[in-house]
Short mmCIF file of C-alpha atoms in Angstrom, two decimals:
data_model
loop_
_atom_site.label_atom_id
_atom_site.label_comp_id
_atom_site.label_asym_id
_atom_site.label_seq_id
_atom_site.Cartn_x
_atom_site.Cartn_y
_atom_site.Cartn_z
CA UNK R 41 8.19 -21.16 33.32
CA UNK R 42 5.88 -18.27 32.23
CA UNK R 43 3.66 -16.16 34.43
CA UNK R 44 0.09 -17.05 33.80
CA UNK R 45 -1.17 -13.91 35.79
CA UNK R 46 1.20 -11.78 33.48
CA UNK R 47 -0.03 -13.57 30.14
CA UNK R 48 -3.44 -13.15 31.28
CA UNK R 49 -3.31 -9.61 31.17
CA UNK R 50 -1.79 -9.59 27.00
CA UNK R 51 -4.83 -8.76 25.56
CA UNK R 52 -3.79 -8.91 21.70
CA UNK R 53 -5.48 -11.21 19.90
CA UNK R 54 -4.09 -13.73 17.48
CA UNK R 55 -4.94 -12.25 14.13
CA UNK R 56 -5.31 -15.41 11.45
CA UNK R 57 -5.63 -14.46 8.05
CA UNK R 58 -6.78 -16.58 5.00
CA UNK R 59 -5.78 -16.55 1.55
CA UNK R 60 -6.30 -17.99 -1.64
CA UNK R 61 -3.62 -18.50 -4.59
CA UNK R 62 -4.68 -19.36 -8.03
CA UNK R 63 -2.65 -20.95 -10.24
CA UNK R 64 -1.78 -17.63 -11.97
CA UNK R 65 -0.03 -16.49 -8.63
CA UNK R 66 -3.16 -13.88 -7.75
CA UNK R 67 -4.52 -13.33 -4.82
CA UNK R 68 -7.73 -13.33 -2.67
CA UNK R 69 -8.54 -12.38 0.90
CA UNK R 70 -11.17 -15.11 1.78
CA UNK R 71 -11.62 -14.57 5.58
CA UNK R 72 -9.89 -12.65 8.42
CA UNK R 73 -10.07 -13.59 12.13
CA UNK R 74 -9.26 -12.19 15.49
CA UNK R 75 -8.29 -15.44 17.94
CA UNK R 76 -8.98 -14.83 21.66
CA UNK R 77 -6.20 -17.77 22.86
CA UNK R 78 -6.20 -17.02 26.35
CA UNK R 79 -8.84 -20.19 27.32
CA UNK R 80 -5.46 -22.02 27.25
CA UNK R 81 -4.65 -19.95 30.62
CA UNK R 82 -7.21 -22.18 32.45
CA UNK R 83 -6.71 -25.54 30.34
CA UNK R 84 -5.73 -28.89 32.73
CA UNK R 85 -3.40 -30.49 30.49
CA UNK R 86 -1.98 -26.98 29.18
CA UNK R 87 -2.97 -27.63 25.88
CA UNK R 88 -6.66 -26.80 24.31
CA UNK R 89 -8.86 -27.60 21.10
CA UNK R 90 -10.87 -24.65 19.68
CA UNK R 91 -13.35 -24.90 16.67
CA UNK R 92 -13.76 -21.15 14.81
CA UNK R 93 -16.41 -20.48 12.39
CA UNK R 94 -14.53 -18.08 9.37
CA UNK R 95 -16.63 -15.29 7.73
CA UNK R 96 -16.18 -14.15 4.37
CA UNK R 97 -14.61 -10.37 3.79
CA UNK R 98 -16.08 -7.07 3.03
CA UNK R 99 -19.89 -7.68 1.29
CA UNK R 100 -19.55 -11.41 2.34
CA UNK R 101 -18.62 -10.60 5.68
CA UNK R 102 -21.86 -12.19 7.41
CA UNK R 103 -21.33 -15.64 5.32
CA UNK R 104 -19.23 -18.52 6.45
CA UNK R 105 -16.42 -19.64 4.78
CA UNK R 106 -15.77 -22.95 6.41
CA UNK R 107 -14.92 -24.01 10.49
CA UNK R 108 -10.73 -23.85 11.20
CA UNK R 109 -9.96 -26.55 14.36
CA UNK R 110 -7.26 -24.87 16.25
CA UNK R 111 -5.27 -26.66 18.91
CA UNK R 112 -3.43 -24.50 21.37
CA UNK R 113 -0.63 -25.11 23.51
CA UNK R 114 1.52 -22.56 25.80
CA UNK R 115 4.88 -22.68 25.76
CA UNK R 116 7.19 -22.56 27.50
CA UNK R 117 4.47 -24.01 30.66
CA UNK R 118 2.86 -21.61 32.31
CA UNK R 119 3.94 -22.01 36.39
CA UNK R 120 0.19 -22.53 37.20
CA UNK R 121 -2.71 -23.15 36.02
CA UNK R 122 -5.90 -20.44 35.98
CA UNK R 123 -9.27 -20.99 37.35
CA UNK R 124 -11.88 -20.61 34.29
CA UNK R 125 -14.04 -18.04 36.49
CA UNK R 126 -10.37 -15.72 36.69
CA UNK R 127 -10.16 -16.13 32.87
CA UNK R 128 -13.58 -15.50 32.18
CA UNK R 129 -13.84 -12.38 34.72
CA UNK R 130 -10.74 -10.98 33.46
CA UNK R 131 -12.18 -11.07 29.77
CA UNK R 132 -15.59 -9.70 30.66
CA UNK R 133 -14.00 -6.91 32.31
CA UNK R 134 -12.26 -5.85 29.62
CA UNK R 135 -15.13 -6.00 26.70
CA UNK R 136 -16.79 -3.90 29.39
CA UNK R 137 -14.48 -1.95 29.63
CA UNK R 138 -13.49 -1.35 26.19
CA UNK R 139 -17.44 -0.83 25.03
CA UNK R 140 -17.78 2.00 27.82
CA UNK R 141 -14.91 3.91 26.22
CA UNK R 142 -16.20 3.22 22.74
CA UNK R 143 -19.55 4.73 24.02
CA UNK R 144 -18.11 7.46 25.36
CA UNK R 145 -15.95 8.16 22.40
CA UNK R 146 -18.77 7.87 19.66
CA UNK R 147 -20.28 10.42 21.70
CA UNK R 148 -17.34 13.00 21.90
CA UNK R 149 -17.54 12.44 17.93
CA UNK R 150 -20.96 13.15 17.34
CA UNK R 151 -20.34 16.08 19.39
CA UNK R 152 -17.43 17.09 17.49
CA UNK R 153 -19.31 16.67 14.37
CA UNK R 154 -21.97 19.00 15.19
CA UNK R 155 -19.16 21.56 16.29
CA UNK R 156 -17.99 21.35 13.06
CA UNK R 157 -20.77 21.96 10.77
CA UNK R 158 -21.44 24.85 12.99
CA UNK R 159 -18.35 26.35 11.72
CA UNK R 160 -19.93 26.49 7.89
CA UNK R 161 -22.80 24.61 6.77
CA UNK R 162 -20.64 23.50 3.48
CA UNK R 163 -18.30 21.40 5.74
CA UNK R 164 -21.23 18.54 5.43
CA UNK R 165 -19.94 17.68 2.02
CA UNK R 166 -16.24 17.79 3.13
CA UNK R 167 -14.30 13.98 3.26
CA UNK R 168 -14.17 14.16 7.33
CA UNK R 169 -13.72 10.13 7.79
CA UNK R 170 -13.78 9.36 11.44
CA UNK R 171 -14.73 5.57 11.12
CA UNK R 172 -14.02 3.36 8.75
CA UNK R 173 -14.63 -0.27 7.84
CA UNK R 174 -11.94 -3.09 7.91
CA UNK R 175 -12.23 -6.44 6.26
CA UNK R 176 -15.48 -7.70 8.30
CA UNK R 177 -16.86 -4.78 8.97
CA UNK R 178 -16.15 -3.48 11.88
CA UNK R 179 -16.34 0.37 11.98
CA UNK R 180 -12.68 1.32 13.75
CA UNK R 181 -11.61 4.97 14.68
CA UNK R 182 -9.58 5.62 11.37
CA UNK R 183 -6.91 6.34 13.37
CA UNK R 184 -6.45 2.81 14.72
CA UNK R 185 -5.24 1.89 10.83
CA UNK R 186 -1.98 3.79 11.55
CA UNK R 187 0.98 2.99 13.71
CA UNK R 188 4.77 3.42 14.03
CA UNK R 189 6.02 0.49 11.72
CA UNK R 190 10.15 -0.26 11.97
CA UNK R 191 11.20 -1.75 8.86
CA UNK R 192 14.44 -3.10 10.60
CA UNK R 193 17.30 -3.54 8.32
CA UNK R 194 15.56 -4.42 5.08
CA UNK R 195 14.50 -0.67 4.18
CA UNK R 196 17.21 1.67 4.75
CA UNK R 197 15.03 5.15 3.98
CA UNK R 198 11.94 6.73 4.02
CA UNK R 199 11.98 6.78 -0.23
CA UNK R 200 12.72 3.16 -0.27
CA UNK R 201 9.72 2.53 1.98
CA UNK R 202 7.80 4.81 -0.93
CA UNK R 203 9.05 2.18 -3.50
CA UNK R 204 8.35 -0.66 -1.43
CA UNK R 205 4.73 0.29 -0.67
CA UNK R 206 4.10 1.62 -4.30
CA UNK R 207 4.88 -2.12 -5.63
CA UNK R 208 2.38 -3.69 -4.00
CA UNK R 209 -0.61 -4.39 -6.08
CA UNK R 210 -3.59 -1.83 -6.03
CA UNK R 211 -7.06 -3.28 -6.12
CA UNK R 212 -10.38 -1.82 -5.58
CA UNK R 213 -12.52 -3.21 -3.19
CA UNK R 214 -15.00 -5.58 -5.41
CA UNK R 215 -18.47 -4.00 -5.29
CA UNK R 216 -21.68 -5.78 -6.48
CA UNK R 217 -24.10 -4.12 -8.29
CA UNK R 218 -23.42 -1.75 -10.87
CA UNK R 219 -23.30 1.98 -10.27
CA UNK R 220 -20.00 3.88 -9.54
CA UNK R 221 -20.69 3.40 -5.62
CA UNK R 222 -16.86 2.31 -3.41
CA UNK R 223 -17.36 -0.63 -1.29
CA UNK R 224 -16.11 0.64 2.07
CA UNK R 225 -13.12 -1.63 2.86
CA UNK R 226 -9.98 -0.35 4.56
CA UNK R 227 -7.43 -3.75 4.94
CA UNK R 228 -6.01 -4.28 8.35
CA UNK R 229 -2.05 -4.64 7.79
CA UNK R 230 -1.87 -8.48 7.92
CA UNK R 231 -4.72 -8.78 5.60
CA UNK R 232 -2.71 -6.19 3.05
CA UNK R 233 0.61 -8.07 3.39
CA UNK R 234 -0.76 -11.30 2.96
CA UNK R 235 -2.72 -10.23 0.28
CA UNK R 236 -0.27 -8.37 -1.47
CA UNK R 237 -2.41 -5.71 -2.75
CA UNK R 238 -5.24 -3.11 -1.94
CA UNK R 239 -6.99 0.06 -1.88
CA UNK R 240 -5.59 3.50 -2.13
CA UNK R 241 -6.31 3.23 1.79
CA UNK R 242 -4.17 0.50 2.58
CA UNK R 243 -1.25 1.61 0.35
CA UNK R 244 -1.49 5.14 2.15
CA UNK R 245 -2.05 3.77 5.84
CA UNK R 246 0.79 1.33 5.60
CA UNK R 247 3.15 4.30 4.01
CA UNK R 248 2.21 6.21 6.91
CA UNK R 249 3.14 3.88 9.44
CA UNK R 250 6.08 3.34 7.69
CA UNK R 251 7.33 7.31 7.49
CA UNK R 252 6.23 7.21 11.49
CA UNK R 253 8.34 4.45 12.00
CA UNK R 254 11.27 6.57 9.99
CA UNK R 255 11.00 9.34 12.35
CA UNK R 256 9.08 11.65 10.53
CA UNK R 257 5.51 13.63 10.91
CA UNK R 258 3.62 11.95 8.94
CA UNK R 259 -0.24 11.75 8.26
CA UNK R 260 -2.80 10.13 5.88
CA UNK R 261 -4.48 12.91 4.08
CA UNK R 262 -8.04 12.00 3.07
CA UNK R 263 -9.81 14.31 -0.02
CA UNK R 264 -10.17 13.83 -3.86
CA UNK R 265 -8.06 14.06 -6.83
CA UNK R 266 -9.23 14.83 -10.71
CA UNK R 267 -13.21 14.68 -11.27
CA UNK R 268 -13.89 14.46 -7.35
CA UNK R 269 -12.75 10.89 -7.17
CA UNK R 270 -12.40 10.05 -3.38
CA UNK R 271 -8.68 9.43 -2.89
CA UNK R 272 -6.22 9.28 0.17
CA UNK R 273 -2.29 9.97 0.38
CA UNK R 274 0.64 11.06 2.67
CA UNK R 275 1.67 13.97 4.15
CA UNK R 276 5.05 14.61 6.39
CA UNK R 277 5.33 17.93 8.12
CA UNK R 278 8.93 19.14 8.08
CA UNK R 279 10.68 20.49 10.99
CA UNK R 280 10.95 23.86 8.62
CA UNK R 281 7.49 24.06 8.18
CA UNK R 282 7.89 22.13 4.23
CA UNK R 283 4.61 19.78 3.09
CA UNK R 284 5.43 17.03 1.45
CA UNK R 285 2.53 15.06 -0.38
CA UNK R 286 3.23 11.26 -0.75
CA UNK R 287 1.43 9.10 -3.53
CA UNK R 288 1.48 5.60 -2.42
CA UNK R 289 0.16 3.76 -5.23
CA UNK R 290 3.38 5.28 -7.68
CA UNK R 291 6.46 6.35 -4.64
CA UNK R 292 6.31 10.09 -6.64
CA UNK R 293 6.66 12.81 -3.85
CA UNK R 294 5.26 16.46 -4.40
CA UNK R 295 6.21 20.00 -2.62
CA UNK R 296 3.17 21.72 -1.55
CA UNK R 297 3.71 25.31 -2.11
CA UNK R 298 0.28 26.65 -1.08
CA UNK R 299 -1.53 29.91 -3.49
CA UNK R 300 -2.53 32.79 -1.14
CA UNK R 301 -6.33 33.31 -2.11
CA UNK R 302 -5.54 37.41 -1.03
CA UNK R 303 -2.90 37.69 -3.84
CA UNK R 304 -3.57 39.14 -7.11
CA UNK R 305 -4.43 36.77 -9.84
CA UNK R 306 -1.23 35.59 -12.13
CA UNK R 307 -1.73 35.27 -15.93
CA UNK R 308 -1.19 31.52 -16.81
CA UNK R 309 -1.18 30.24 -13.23
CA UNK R 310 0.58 26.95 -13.44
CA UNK R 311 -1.72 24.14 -12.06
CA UNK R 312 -0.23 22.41 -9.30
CA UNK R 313 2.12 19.17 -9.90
CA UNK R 314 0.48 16.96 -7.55
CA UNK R 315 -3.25 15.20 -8.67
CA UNK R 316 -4.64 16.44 -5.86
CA UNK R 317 -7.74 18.87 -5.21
CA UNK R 318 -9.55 18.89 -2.13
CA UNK R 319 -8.86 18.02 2.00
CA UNK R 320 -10.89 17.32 4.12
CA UNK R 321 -8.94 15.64 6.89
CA UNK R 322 -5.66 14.16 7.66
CA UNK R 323 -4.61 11.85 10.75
CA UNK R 324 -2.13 9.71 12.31
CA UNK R 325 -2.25 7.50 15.07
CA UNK R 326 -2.47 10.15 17.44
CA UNK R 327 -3.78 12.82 15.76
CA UNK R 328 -7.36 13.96 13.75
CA UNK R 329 -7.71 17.26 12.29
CA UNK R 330 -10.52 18.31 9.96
CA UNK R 331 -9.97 21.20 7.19
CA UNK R 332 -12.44 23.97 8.36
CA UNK R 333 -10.71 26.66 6.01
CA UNK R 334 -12.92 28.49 3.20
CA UNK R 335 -11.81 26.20 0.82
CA UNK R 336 -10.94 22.88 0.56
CA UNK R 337 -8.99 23.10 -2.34
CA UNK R 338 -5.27 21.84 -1.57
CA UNK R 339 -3.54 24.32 -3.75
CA UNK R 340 -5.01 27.08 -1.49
CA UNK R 341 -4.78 24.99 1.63
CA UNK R 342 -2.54 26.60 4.88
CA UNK R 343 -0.71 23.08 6.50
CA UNK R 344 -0.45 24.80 10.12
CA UNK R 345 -1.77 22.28 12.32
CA UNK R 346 -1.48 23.86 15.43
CA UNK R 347 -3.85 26.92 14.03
CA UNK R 348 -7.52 25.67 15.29
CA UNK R 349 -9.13 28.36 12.83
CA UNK R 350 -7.99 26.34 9.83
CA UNK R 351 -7.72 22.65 11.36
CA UNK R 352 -9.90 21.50 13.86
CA UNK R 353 -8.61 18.81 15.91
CA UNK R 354 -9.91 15.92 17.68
CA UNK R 355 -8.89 15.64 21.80
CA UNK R 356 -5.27 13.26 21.44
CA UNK R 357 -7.08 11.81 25.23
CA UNK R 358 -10.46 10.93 22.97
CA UNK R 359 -8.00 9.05 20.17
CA UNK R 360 -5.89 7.32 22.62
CA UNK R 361 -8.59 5.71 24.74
CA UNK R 362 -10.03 4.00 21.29
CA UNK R 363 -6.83 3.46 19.29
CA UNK R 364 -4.38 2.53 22.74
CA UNK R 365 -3.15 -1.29 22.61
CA UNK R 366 -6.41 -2.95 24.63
CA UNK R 367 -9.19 -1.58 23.17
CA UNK R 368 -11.62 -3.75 20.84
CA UNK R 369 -11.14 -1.45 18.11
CA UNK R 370 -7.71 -1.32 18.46
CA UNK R 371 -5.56 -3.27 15.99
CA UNK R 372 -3.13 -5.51 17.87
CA UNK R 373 0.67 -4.92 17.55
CA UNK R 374 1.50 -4.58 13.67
CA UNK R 375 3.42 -7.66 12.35
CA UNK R 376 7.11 -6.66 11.50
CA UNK R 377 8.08 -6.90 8.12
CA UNK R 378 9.51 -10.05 6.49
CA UNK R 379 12.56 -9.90 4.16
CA UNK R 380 11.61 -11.14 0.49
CA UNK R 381 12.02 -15.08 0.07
CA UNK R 382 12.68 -14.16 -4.11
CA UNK R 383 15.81 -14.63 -5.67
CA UNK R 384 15.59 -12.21 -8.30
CA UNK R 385 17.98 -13.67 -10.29
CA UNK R 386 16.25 -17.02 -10.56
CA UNK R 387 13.43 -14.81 -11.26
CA UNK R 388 14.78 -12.80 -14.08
CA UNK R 389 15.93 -15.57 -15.71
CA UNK R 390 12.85 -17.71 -15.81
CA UNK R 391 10.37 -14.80 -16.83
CA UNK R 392 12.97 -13.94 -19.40
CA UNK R 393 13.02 -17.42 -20.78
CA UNK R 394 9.10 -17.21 -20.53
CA UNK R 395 9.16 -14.25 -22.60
CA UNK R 396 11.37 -15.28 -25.46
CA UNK R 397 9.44 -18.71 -25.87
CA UNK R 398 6.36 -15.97 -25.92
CA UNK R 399 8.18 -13.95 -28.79
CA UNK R 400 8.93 -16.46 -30.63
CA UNK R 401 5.64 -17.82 -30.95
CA UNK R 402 3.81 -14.74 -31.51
CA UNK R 403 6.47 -14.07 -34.73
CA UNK R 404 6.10 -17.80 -35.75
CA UNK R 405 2.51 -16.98 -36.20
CA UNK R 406 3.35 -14.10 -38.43
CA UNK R 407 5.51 -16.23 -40.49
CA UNK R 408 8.49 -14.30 -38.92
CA UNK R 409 11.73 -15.58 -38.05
CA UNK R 410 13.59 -15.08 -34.45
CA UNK R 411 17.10 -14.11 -34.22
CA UNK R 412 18.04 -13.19 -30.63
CA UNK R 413 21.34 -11.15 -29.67
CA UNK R 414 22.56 -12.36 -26.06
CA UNK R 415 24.88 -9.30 -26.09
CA UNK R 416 22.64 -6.42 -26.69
CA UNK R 417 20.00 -8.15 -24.27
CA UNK R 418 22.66 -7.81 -21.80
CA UNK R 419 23.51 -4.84 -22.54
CA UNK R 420 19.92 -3.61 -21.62
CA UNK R 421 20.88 -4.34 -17.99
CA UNK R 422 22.14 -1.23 -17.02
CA UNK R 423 18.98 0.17 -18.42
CA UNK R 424 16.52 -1.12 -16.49
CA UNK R 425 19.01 -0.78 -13.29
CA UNK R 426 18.73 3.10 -13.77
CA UNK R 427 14.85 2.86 -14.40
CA UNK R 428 14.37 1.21 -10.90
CA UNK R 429 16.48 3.38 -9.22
CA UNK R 430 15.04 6.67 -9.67
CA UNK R 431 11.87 5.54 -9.35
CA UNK R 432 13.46 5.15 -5.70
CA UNK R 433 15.24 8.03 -5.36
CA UNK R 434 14.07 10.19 -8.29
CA UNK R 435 17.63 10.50 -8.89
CA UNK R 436 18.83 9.74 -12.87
CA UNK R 437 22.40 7.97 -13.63
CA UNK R 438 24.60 5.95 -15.70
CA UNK R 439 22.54 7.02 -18.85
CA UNK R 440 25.56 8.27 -20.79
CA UNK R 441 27.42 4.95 -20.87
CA UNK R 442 24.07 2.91 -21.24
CA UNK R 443 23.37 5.44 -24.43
CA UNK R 444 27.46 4.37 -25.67
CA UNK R 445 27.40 0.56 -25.17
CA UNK R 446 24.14 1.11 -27.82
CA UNK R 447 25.89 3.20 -30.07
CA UNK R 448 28.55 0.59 -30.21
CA UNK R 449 26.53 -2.50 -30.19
CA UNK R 450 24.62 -1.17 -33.24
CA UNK R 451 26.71 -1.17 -36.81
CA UNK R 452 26.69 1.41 -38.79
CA UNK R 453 23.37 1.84 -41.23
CA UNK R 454 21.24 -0.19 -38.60
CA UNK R 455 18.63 1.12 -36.50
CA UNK R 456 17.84 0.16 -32.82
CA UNK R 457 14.37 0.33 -30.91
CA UNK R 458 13.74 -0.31 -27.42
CA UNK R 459 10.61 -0.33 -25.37
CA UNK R 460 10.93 -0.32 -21.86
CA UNK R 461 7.55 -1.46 -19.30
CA UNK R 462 6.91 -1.95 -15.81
CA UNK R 463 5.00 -4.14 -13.94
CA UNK R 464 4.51 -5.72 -10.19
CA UNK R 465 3.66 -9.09 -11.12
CA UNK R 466 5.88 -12.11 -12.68
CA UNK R 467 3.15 -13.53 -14.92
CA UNK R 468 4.63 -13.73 -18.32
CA UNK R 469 1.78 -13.98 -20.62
CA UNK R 470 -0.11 -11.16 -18.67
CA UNK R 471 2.88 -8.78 -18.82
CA UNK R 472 3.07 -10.11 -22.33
CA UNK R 473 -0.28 -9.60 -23.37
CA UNK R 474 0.19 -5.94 -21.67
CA UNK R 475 3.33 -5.27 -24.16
CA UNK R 476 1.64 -6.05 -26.90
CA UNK R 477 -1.49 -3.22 -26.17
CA UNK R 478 1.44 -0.42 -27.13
CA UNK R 479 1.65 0.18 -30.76
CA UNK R 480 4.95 0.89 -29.98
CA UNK R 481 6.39 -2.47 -28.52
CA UNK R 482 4.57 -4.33 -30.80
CA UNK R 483 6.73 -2.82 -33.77
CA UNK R 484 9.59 -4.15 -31.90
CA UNK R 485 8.08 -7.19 -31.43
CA UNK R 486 6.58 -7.72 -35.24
CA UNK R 487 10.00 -5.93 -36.72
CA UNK R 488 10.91 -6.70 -40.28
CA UNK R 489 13.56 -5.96 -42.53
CA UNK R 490 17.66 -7.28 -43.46
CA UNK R 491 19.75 -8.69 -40.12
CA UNK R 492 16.88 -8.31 -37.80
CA UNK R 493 18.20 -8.96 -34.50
CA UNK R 494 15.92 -9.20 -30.88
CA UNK R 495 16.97 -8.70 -27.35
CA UNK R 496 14.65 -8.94 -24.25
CA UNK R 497 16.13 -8.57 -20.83
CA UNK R 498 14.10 -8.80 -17.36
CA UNK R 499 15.34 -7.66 -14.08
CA UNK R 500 12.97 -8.41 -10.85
CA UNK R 501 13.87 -6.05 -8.11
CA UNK R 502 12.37 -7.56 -4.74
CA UNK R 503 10.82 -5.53 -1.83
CA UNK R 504 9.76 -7.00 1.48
CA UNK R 505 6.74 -9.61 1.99
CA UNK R 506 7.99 -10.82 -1.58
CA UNK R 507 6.43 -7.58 -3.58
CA UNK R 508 8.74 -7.05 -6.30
CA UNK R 509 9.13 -4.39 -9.13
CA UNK R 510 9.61 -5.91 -12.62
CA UNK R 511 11.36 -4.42 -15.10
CA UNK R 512 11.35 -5.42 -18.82
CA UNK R 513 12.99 -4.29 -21.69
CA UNK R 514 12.51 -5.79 -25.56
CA UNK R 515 14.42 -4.07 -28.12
CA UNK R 516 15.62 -4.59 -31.63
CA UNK R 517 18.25 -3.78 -34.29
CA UNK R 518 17.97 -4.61 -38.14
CA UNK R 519 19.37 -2.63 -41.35
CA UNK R 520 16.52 -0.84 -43.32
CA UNK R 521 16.01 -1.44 -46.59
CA UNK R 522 13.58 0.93 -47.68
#
């Protein structure tokens, strides 16, 4: 038996997400919904039938999408039965409970805001995000995007969480109209997962979450990169007092070693590694500091938090009573992270097939014959094994014997090309269509001369909530003539 007075006092909501596949294998987030299933607390037969009207997302979030008929039933049985009026009571009390705090909250931010342009007049142009808008447009506390996520046992370190996130597809929210205007759209987590791609702001909240989760101090950072493009990325704080900048659309990590604007200029400065170039804020799930420095450039940028004359922070009390499990603009408990349901050899295989079928076709049209070695495609393995794993680590190995199996593979007076690509997708003709945009794969591809010889290999590296990296490699070998 289960409780009903405890289970009446789980506020989380049921999140149900909606997605449609096309026959290409893409995605699209067509409605997002947050179920209230505690009615079924004061149901007579334990079991009731719900009818929910589904909104579109983001610039169709006011239009319906269709009516889902839910039926719910608790189990195991509850040991009694509620009265509607207790259900009903309890649920009023905590909407008005939850819409004093987010009164009282909006408040403490406008305050805050006018604190802070009291500081300098310039900070009005500064990326400060306090609110932003999820999938139906809700304005949430941007702080409620960002939680502790445990990956379990299917990511083993904070890089491989890098990877992982970096692999999932990135996607602009679709704006209509012309102009360069962003739609405003940061994805709840379910909505990302199940959708398997997103905005720069999904890729960097999730990555976030993630690095929490690892144990380290980590925070979204919120400013621009090249040409004052609006971008957002990860920062963990080390224990030493070392920055670390995340990317979360590639996995590439970046030391921030800040320029003292007192020094003396330096001939030939080098320009920083990392794309970015100004801050504005950075937060976590329990934290929101604004930049309120001179300058907003990163590269001149001091990271110590705790100093309130360069970061001005928001009160962790303010944060909690918005972003704590209960309140309406409070995300319910993130989902945990499901192990990939890919075999990745199946994978490789079939998208290498695809591609050779592909090949062969494209040099049938030319009037071109197709010759494939089994052995040297093979023989790419290693390859593309090395590729995927530094993009993990950033670590570099088993080049040397990859570079003699070649050597030995290729007779004497032949040459040997290979083109390496990357992709997160496993449609063949798009990844096809991609190769063939580089001059230099397509010379591989349209290769002529005496013993002409063609080798493709694929190898599908799979991440959690099926994301995958896919590697491909074609290559060739054929005596010159010339």
């Amino acid at each position: 038996m289960v409780d009903a007075t405890t289970m009446l006092s789980i506020c989380d909501p049921v999140h149900i997400v909606l997605i449609k596949t096309d026959t290409a294998g893409e995605t699209t987030l067509v409605a997002s919904y947050f179920l209230e299933w505690r009615s079924v607390l004061s149901a007579e037969n334990r079991i009731t039938n719900t009818a929910v009207e589904l909104l579109g997302v983001g610039s169709e979030s006011k239009m319906s999408v269709g009516v889902l008929n839910i039926r719910l039933e608790m189990y195991p049985k509850l040991n009694k039965i509620l009265s509607q009026e207790i259900v009903s009571t309890q649920l009023a009390l905590e909407r008005q409970k939850t819409a004093e705090k987010e009164r009282l909250f909006l408040v403490y931010a406008k305050q805050w805001w006018r604190e802070y342009l009291q500081i300098r007049t310039s900070h009005n142009t500064r990326l400060v995000k306090i609110f932003a808008q999820d999938e139906n447009g809700i304005n949430r506390p941007v702080c409620s995007y960002v939680r502790p996520l445990r990956a379990g046992r299917i990511l083993d370190t904070p890089r491989q969480a890098a990877r992982f996130v970096s692999v999932l597809g990135y996607e602009r929210a679709p704006v209509i109209g012309g102009g360069n205007s962003k739609q405003e759209q940061w994805c709840t987590l379910l909505a990302f997962l199940c959708r398997n791609k997103g905005d720069c702001e999904d890729h960097a909240n999730l990555l976030c979450s993630l690095l929490l989760g690892f144990g380290l101090e980590a925070f979204v950072c919120v400013g621009t990169k090249a040409k004052g493009v609006p971008h957002t990325w990860v920062m963990t704080y080390g224990i030493d007092g070392v920055v670390t900048f995340w990317e979360s659309l590639t996995g590439h990590r970046y030391i921030h070693n800040p320029i003292k604007p007192d020094d003396p200029p330096i001939i030939e400065q080098p320009k920083p590694a990392y794309p970015y170039r100004t801050i504005g804020c950075l937060f976590n799930h329990q934290r929101f500091l604004a930049n309120c420095q001179p300058s907003d450039a990163v590269e001149v940028c001091a990271f110590d938090l705790h100093d309130e004359s360069k970061w001005k922070p928001m009160s962790g009390e303010a944060i909690k009573s918005v972003c704590s499990p209960g309140a309406t603009t409070a995300l319910p408990p993130f989902p945990p992270l499901c192990a990939s349901v890919i075999d990745a050899a199946a994978a490789s295989n079939e998208l290498e097939l695809q591609l050779r079928i592909l090949v062969a076709e494209h040099r049938k049209d030319l009037g071109l014959a197709t010759v494939w070695d089994d052995q040297l495609s093979y023989l790419l393995s290693p390859a593309l094994a090395a590729y995927e794993l530094e993009r993990t680590t950033g670590v570099s190995s088993g080049n040397e014997e990859f570079q003699d199996a070649i050597r030995r593979a290729v007779p004497d007076g032949h040459t040997f090309k290979g083109f390496p690509i990357h992709f997160v997708y496993k449609n063949a003709r798009r990844a096809f269509a991609a190769c063939l945009r580089s001059p230099f794969c397509e010379e591989i591809l349209c290769c002529r001369g005496d013993q002409v010889r063609l080798a493709v290999r694929v190898r599908v590296f799979t991440y959690p909530e099926s994301a995958c990296a896919v590697w491909i490699m074609f290559a060739c070998k054929y005596r010159c003539v010339l």
